[in-house]
mmCIF file of C-alpha atoms in Angstrom:
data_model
loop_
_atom_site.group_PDB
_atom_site.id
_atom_site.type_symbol
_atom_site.label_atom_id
_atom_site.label_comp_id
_atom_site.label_asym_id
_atom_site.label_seq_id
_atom_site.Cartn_x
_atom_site.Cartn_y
_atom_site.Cartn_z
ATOM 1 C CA UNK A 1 150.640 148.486 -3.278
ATOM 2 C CA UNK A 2 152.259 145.556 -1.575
ATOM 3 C CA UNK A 3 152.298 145.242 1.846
ATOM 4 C CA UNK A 4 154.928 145.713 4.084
ATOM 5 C CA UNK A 5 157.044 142.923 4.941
ATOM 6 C CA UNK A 6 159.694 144.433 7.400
ATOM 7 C CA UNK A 7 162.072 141.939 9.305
ATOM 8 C CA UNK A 8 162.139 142.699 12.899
ATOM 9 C CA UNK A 9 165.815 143.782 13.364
ATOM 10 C CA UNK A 10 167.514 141.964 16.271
ATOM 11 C CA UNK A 11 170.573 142.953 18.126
ATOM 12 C CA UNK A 12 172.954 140.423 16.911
ATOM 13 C CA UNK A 13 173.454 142.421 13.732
ATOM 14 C CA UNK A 14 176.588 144.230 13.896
ATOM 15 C CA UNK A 15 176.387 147.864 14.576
ATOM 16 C CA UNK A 16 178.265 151.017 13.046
ATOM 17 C CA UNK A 17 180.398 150.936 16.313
ATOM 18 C CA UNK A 18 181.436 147.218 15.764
ATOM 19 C CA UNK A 19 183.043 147.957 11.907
ATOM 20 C CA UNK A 20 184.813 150.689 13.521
ATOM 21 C CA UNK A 21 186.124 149.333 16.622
ATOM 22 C CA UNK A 22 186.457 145.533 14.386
ATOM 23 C CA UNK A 23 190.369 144.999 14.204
ATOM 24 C CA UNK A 24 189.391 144.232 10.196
ATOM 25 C CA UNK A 25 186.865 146.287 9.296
ATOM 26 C CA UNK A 26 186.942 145.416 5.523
ATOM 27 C CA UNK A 27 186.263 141.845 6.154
ATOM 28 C CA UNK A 28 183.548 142.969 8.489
ATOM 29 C CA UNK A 29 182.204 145.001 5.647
ATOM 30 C CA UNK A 30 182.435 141.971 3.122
ATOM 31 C CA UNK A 31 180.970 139.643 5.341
ATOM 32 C CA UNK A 32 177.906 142.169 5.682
ATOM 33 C CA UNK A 33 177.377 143.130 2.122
ATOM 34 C CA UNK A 34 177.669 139.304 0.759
ATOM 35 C CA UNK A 35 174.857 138.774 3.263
ATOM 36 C CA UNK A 36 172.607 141.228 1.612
ATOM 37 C CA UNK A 37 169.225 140.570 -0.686
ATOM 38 C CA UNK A 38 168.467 143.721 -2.148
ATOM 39 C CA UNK A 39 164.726 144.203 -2.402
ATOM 40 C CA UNK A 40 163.618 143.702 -6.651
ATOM 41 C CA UNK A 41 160.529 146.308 -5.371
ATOM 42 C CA UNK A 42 160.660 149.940 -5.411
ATOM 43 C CA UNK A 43 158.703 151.524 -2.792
ATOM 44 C CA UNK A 44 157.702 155.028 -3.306
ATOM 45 C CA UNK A 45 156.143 157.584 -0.570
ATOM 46 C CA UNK A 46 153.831 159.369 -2.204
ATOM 47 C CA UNK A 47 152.330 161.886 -0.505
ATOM 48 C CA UNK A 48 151.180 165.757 0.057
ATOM 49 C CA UNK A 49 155.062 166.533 2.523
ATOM 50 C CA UNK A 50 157.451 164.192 0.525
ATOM 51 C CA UNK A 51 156.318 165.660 -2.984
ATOM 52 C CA UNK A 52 156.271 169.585 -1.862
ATOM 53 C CA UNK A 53 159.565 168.348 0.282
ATOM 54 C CA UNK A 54 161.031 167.317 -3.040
ATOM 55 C CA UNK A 55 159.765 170.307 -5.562
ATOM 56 C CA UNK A 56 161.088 172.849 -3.105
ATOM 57 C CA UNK A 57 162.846 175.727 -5.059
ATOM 58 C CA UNK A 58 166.102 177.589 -4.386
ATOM 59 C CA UNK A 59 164.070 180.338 -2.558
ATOM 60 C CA UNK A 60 161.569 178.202 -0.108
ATOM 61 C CA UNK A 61 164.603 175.983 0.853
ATOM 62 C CA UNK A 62 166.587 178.671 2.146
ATOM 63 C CA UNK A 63 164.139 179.823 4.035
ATOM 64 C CA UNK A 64 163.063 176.847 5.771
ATOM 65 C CA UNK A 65 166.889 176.493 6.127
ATOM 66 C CA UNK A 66 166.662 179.697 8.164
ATOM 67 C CA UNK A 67 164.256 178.421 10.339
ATOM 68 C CA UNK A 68 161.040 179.180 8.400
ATOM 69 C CA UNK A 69 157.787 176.961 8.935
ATOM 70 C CA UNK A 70 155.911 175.835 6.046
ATOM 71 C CA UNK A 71 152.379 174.582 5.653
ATOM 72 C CA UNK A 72 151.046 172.549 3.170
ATOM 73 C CA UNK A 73 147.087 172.143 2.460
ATOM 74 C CA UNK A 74 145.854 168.141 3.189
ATOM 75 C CA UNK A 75 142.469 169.003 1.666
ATOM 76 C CA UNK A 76 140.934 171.896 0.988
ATOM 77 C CA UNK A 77 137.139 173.364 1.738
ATOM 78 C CA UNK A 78 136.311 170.304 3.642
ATOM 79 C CA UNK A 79 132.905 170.258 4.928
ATOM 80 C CA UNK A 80 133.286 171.796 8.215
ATOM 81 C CA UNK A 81 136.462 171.934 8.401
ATOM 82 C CA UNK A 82 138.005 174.328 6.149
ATOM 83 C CA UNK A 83 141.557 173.673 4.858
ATOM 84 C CA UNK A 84 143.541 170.742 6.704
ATOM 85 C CA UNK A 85 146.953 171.580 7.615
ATOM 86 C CA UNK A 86 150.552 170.489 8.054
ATOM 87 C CA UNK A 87 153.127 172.239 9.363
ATOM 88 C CA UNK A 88 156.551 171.035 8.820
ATOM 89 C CA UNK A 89 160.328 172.535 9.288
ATOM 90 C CA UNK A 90 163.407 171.680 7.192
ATOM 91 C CA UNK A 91 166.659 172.118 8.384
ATOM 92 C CA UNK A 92 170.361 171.281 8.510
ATOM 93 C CA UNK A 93 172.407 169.231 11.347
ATOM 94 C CA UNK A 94 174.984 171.436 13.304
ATOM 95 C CA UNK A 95 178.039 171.773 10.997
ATOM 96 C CA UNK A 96 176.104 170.981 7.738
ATOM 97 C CA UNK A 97 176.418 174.179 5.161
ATOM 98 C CA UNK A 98 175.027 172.664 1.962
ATOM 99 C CA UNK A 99 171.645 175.159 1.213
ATOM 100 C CA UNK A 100 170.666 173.592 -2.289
ATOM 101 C CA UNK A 101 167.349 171.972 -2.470
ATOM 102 C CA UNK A 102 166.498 168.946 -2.917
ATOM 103 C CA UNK A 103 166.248 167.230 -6.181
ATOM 104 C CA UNK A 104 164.721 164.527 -7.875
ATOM 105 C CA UNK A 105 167.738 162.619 -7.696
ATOM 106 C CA UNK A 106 167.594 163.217 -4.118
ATOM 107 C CA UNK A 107 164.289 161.579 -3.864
ATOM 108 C CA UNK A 108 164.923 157.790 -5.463
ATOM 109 C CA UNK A 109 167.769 157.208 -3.556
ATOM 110 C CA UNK A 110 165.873 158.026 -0.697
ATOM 111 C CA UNK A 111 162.938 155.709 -2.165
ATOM 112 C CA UNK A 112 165.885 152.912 -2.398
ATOM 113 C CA UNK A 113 166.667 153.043 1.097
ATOM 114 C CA UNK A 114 162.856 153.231 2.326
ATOM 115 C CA UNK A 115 162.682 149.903 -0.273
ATOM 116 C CA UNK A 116 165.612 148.587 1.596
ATOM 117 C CA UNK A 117 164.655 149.486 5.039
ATOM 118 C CA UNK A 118 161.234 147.473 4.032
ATOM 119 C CA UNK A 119 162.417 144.780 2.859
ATOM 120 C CA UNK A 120 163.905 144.078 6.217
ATOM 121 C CA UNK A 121 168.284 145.046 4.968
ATOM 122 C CA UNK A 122 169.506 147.870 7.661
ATOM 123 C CA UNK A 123 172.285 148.070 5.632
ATOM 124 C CA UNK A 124 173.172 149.117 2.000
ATOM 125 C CA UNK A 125 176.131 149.931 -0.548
ATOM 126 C CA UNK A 126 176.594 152.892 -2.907
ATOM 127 C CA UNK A 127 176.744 149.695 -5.537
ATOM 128 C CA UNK A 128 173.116 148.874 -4.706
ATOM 129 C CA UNK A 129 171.706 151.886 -4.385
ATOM 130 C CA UNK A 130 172.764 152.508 -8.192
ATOM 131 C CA UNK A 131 172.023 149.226 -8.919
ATOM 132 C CA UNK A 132 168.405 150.124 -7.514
ATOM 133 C CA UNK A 133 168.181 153.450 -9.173
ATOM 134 C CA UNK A 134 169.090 151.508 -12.630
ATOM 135 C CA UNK A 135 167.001 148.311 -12.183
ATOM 136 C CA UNK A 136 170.077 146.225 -12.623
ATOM 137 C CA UNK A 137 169.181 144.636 -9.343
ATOM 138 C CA UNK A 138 171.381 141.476 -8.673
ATOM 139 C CA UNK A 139 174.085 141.850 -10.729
ATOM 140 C CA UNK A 140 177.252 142.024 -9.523
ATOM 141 C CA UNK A 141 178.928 143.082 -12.756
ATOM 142 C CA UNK A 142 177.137 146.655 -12.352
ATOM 143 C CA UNK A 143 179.098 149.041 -10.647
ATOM 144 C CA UNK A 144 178.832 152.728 -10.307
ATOM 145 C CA UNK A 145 180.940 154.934 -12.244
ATOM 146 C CA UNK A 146 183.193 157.672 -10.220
ATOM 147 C CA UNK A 147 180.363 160.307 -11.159
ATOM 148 C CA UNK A 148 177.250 157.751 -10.276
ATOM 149 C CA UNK A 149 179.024 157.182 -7.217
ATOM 150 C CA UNK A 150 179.656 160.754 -6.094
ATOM 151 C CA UNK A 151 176.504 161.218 -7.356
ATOM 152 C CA UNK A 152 174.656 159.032 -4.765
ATOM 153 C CA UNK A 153 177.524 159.936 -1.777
ATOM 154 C CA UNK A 154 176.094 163.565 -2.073
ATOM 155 C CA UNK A 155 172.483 162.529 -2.270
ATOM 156 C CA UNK A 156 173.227 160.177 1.028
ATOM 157 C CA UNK A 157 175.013 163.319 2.501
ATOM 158 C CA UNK A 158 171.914 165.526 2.145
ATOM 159 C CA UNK A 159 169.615 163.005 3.095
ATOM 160 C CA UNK A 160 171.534 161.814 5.819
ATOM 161 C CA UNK A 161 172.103 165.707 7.066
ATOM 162 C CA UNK A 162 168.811 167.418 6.378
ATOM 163 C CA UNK A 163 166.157 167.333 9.572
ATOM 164 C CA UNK A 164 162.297 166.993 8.635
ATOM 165 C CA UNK A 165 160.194 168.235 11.601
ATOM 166 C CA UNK A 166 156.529 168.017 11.129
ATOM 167 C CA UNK A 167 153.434 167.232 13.295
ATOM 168 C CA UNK A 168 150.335 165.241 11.805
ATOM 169 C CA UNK A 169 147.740 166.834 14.199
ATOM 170 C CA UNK A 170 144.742 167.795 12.198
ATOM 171 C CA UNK A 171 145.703 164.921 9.135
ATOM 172 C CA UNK A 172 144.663 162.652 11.609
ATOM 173 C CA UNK A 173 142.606 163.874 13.970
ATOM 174 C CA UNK A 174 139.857 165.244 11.095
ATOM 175 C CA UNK A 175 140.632 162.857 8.148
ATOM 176 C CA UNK A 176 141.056 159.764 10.798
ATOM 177 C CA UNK A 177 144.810 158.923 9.942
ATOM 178 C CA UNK A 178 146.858 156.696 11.818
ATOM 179 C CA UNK A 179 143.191 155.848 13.672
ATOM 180 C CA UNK A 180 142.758 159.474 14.246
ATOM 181 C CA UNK A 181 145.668 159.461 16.803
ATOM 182 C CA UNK A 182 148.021 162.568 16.077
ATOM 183 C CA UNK A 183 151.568 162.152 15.758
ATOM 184 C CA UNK A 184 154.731 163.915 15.314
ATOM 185 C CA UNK A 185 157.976 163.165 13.192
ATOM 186 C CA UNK A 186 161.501 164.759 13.416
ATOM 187 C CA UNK A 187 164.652 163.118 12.431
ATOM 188 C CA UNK A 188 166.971 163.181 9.417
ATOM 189 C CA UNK A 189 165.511 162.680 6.087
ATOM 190 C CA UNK A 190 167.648 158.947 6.242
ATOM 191 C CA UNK A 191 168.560 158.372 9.720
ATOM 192 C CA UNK A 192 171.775 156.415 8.660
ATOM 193 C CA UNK A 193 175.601 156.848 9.212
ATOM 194 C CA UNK A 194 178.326 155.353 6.989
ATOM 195 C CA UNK A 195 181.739 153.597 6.646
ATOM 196 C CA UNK A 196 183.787 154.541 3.560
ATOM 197 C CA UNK A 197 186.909 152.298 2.993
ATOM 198 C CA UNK A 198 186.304 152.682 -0.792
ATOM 199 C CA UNK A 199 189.744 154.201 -0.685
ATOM 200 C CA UNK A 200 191.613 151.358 0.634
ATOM 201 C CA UNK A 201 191.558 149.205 -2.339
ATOM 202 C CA UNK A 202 189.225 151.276 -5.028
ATOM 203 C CA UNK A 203 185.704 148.671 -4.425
ATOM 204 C CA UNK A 204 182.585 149.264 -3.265
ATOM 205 C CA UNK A 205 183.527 149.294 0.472
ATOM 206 C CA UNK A 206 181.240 152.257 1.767
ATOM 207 C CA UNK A 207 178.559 150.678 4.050
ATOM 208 C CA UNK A 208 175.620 152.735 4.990
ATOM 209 C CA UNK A 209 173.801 151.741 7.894
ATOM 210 C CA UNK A 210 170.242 152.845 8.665
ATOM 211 C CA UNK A 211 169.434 153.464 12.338
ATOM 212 C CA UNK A 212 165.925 153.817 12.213
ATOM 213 C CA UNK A 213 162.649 154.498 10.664
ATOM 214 C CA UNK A 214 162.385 157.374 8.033
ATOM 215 C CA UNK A 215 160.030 160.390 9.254
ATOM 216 C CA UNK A 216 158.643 160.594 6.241
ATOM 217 C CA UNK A 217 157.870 157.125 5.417
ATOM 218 C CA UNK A 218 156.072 157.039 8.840
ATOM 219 C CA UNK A 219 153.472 159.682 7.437
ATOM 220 C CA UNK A 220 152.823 157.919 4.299
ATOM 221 C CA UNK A 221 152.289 154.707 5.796
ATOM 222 C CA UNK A 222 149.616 156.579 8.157
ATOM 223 C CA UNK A 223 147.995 157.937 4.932
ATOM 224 C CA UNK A 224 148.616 154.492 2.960
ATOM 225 C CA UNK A 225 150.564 156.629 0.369
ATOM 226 C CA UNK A 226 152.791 154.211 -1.100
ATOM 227 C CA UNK A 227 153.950 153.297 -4.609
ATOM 228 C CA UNK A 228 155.442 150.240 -5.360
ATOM 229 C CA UNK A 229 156.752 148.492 -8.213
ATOM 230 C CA UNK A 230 159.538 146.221 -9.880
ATOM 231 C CA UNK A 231 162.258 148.592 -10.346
ATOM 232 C CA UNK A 232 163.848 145.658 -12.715
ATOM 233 C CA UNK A 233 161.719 147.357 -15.381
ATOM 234 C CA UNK A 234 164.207 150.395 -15.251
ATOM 235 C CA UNK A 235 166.974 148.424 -16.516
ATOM 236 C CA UNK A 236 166.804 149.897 -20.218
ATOM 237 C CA UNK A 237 169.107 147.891 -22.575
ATOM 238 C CA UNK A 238 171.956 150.273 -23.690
ATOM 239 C CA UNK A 239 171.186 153.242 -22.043
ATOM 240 C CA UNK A 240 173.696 155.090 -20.238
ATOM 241 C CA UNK A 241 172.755 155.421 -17.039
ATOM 242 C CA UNK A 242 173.823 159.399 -16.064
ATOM 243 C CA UNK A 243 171.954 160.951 -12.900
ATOM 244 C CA UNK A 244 169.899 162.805 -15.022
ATOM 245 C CA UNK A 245 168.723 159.760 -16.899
ATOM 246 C CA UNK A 246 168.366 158.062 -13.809
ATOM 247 C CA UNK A 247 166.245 160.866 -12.179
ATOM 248 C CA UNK A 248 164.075 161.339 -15.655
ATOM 249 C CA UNK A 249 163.209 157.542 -15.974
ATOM 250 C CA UNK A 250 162.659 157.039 -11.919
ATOM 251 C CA UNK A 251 159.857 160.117 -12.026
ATOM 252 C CA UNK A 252 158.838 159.351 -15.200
ATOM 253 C CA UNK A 253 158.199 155.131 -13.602
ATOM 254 C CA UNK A 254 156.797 157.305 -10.437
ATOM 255 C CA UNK A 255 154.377 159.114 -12.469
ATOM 256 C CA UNK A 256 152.805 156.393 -14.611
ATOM 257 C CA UNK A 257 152.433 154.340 -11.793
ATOM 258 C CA UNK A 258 150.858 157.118 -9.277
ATOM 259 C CA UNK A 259 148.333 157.520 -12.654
ATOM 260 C CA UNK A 260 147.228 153.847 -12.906
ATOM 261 C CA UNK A 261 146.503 154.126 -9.259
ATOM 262 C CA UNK A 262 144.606 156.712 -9.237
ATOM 263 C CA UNK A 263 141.401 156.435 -11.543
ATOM 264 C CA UNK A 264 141.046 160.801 -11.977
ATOM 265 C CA UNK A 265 144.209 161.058 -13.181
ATOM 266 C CA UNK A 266 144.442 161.457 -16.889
ATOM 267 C CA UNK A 267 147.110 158.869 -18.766
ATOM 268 C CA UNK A 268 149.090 161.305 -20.043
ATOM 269 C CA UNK A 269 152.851 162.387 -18.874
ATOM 270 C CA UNK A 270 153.843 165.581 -20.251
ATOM 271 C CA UNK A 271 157.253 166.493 -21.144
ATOM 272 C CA UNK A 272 157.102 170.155 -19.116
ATOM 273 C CA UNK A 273 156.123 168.450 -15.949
ATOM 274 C CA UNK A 274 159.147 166.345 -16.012
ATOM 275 C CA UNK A 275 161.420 169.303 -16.794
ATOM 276 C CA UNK A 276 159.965 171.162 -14.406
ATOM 277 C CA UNK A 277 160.630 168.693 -11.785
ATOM 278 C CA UNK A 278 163.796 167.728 -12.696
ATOM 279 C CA UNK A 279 164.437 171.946 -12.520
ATOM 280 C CA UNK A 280 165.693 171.705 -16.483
ATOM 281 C CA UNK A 281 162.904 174.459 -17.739
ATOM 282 C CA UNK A 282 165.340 176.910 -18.625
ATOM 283 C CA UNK A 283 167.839 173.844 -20.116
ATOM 284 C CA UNK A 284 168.900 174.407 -23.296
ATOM 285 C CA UNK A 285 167.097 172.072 -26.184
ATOM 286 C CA UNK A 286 169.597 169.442 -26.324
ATOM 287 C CA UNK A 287 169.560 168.647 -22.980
ATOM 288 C CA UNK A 288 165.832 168.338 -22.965
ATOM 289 C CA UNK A 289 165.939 166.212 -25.934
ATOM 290 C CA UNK A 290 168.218 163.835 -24.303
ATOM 291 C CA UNK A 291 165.558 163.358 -21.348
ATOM 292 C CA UNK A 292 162.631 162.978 -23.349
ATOM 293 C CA UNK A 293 164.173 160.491 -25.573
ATOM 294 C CA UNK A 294 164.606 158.927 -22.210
ATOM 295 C CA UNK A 295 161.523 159.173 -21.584
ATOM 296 C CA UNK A 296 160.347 157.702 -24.526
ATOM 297 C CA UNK A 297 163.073 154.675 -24.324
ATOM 298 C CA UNK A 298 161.151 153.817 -20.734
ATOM 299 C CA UNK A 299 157.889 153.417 -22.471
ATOM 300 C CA UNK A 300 159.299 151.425 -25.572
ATOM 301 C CA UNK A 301 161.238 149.038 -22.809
ATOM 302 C CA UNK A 302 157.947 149.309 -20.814
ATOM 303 C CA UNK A 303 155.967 148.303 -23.808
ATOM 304 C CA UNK A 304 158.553 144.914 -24.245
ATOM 305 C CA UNK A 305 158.036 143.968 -20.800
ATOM 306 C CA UNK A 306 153.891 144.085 -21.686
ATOM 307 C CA UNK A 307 153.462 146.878 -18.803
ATOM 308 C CA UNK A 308 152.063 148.573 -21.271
ATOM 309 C CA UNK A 309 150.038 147.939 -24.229
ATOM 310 C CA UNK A 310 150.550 150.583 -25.947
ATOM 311 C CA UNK A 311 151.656 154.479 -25.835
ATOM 312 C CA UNK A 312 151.924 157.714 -28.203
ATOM 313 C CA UNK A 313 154.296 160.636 -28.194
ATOM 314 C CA UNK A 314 151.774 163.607 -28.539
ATOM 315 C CA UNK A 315 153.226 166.910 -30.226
ATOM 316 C CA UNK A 316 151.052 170.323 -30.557
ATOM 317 C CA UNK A 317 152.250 171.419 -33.960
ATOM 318 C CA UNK A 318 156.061 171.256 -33.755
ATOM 319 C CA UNK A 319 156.546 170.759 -29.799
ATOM 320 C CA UNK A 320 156.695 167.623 -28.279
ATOM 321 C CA UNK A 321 153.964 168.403 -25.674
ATOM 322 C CA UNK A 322 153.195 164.104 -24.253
ATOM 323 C CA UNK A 323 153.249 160.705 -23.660
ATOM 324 C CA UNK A 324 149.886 159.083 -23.686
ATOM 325 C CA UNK A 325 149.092 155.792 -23.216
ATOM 326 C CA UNK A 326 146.357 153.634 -22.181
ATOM 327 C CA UNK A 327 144.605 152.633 -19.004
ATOM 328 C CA UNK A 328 144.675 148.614 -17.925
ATOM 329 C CA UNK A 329 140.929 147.684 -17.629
ATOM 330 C CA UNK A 330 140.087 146.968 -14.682
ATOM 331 C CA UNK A 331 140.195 143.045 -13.913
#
């Protein structure tokens, strides 16, 4: 995991106010976004709240949405101690009426801005964000298609619209998080606003500006549950780059590198898990042929780049059932 390398953000930077109130806002917006260095590292949160956040189905989102509270289980049967909780709350901003769940897609381009917000940018295009989610980091010739892009606007909406409450009392307290201090998080999923000129001329001029520190990434940092990686090794040659592409190689990334990290996991990604999260169980075969051949491109583009020695697509008579490959050896 590589450490955090945030740039203190100082108040010279111009503000969502000043493009508004700027008597050229476009050249405002220009002379931000040529002053941007995307971050060439994906970081990942990782733990217990943001992966039950992101698996939620149809029926456990709409009732959180009605004001619900959830708990999820920290560890269980600890010596003690019993089950450690965590009580969170989901719901939307006055005047939001979007009740789908979150998906998968959701998730990365939240994990672009967290990578962002890291790497010390507060601000960020739809262009990068899909540039992010691609790996075609840095290149100026890759734009988003109409789709990608309303794509990513929607994910931003949600993101930007959905409230996470949650309070890390007993995380901490028992299991010593955060140096056994409790704390408590509540805030949008991205705390960001947005300019969209996109309109005015038909480029990238949509400038998303984040306001503060995501309440999720502030509970994964207190648990040190972070993934990070080079998310130039999603940049597949010749793949087209739909959002469910995008989604099935950004989990499938997620997953192999959540498995080297963790020694108990077994090397293997199977091909349900990845439908399941990606909510395509009851897909027809076609489209889940098209994501595991994704899949399988990631690990063949993987295997190029030497992340990976070596890998095997496991089937259980006719099904595909897995991808297996092998552990690095420890150094």
């Amino acid at each position: 995991m590589n450490e955090n390398h945030s740039i203190p953000v100082t108040s010279l930077l111009p503000t969502f106010s000043d493009v508004l109130m700027s008597e050229n806002p476009l050249a405002l917006i220009h002379k931000i976004t040529g002053s941007l260095r995307p971050s060439r590292i994906r970081v990942e949160i990782n733990d217990k709240l943001a992966k039950v956040i992101f698996k939620l189905n149809d029926e456990d989102s709409g009732e959180l949405l009605e004001g619900e509270t959830y708990q999820i289980i920290e560890k269980r049967n600890l010596k003690g101690q019993g089950e450690i909780l965590t009580a969170f709350k989901i719901l939307n901003k006055a005047g939001y009426q979007v009740l789908r769940p979150f998906t998968m897609f959701d998730r990365f381009v939240l994990a672009v801005c967290i990578s962002e917000w890291l790497a010390g940018n507060r601000y960020t295009t739809v262009a990068i964000i899909y540039r992010a989610l691609t790996g075609k980091i840095g290149r100026s010739d890759a734009k988003p298609s109409v789709t990608q892009r309303k794509a990513i606007m929607e994910s931003l909406e949600i993101l930007m619209s959905r409230i996470v409450d949650y309070g890390a009392e007993e995380v901490c307290t028992v299991m010593g998080y955060n140096g056994g201090n409790p704390f408590y998080g509540k805030g949008a999923l991205l705390p960001a606003s947005y300019v969209d000129f996109s309109a005015v001329n038909g480029d990238d001029d949509t400038l998303i500006f984040f306001t503060t520190e995501p309440p999720l990434l502030k509970m994964a940092e207190a648990k040190k549950q972070l993934v990070s990686y080079d998310a130039r090794l999603l940049d597949i040659p010749g793949q087209q780059n739909t959002p469910m592409s995008i989604a099935a190689k950004n989990y499938t990334k997620l997953r192999k590198q959540e498995i080297i990290l963790h020694r108990q996991l077994t090397p293997t990604i199977t091909f349900v898990d990845v439908f399941k999260k990606l909510r395509i169980e009851k897909a027809n075969s076609e489209i889940k042929r098209r994501v595991r051949e994704f899949m399988i491109a990631l690990f063949e583009h993987l295997k190029k780049a030497g992340v990976v020695k070596s890998f095997e697509v496991i089937k259980h008579g006719n099904t595909f059932y897995s991808i297996e490959f092998p552990r690095p050896k420890k150094s």
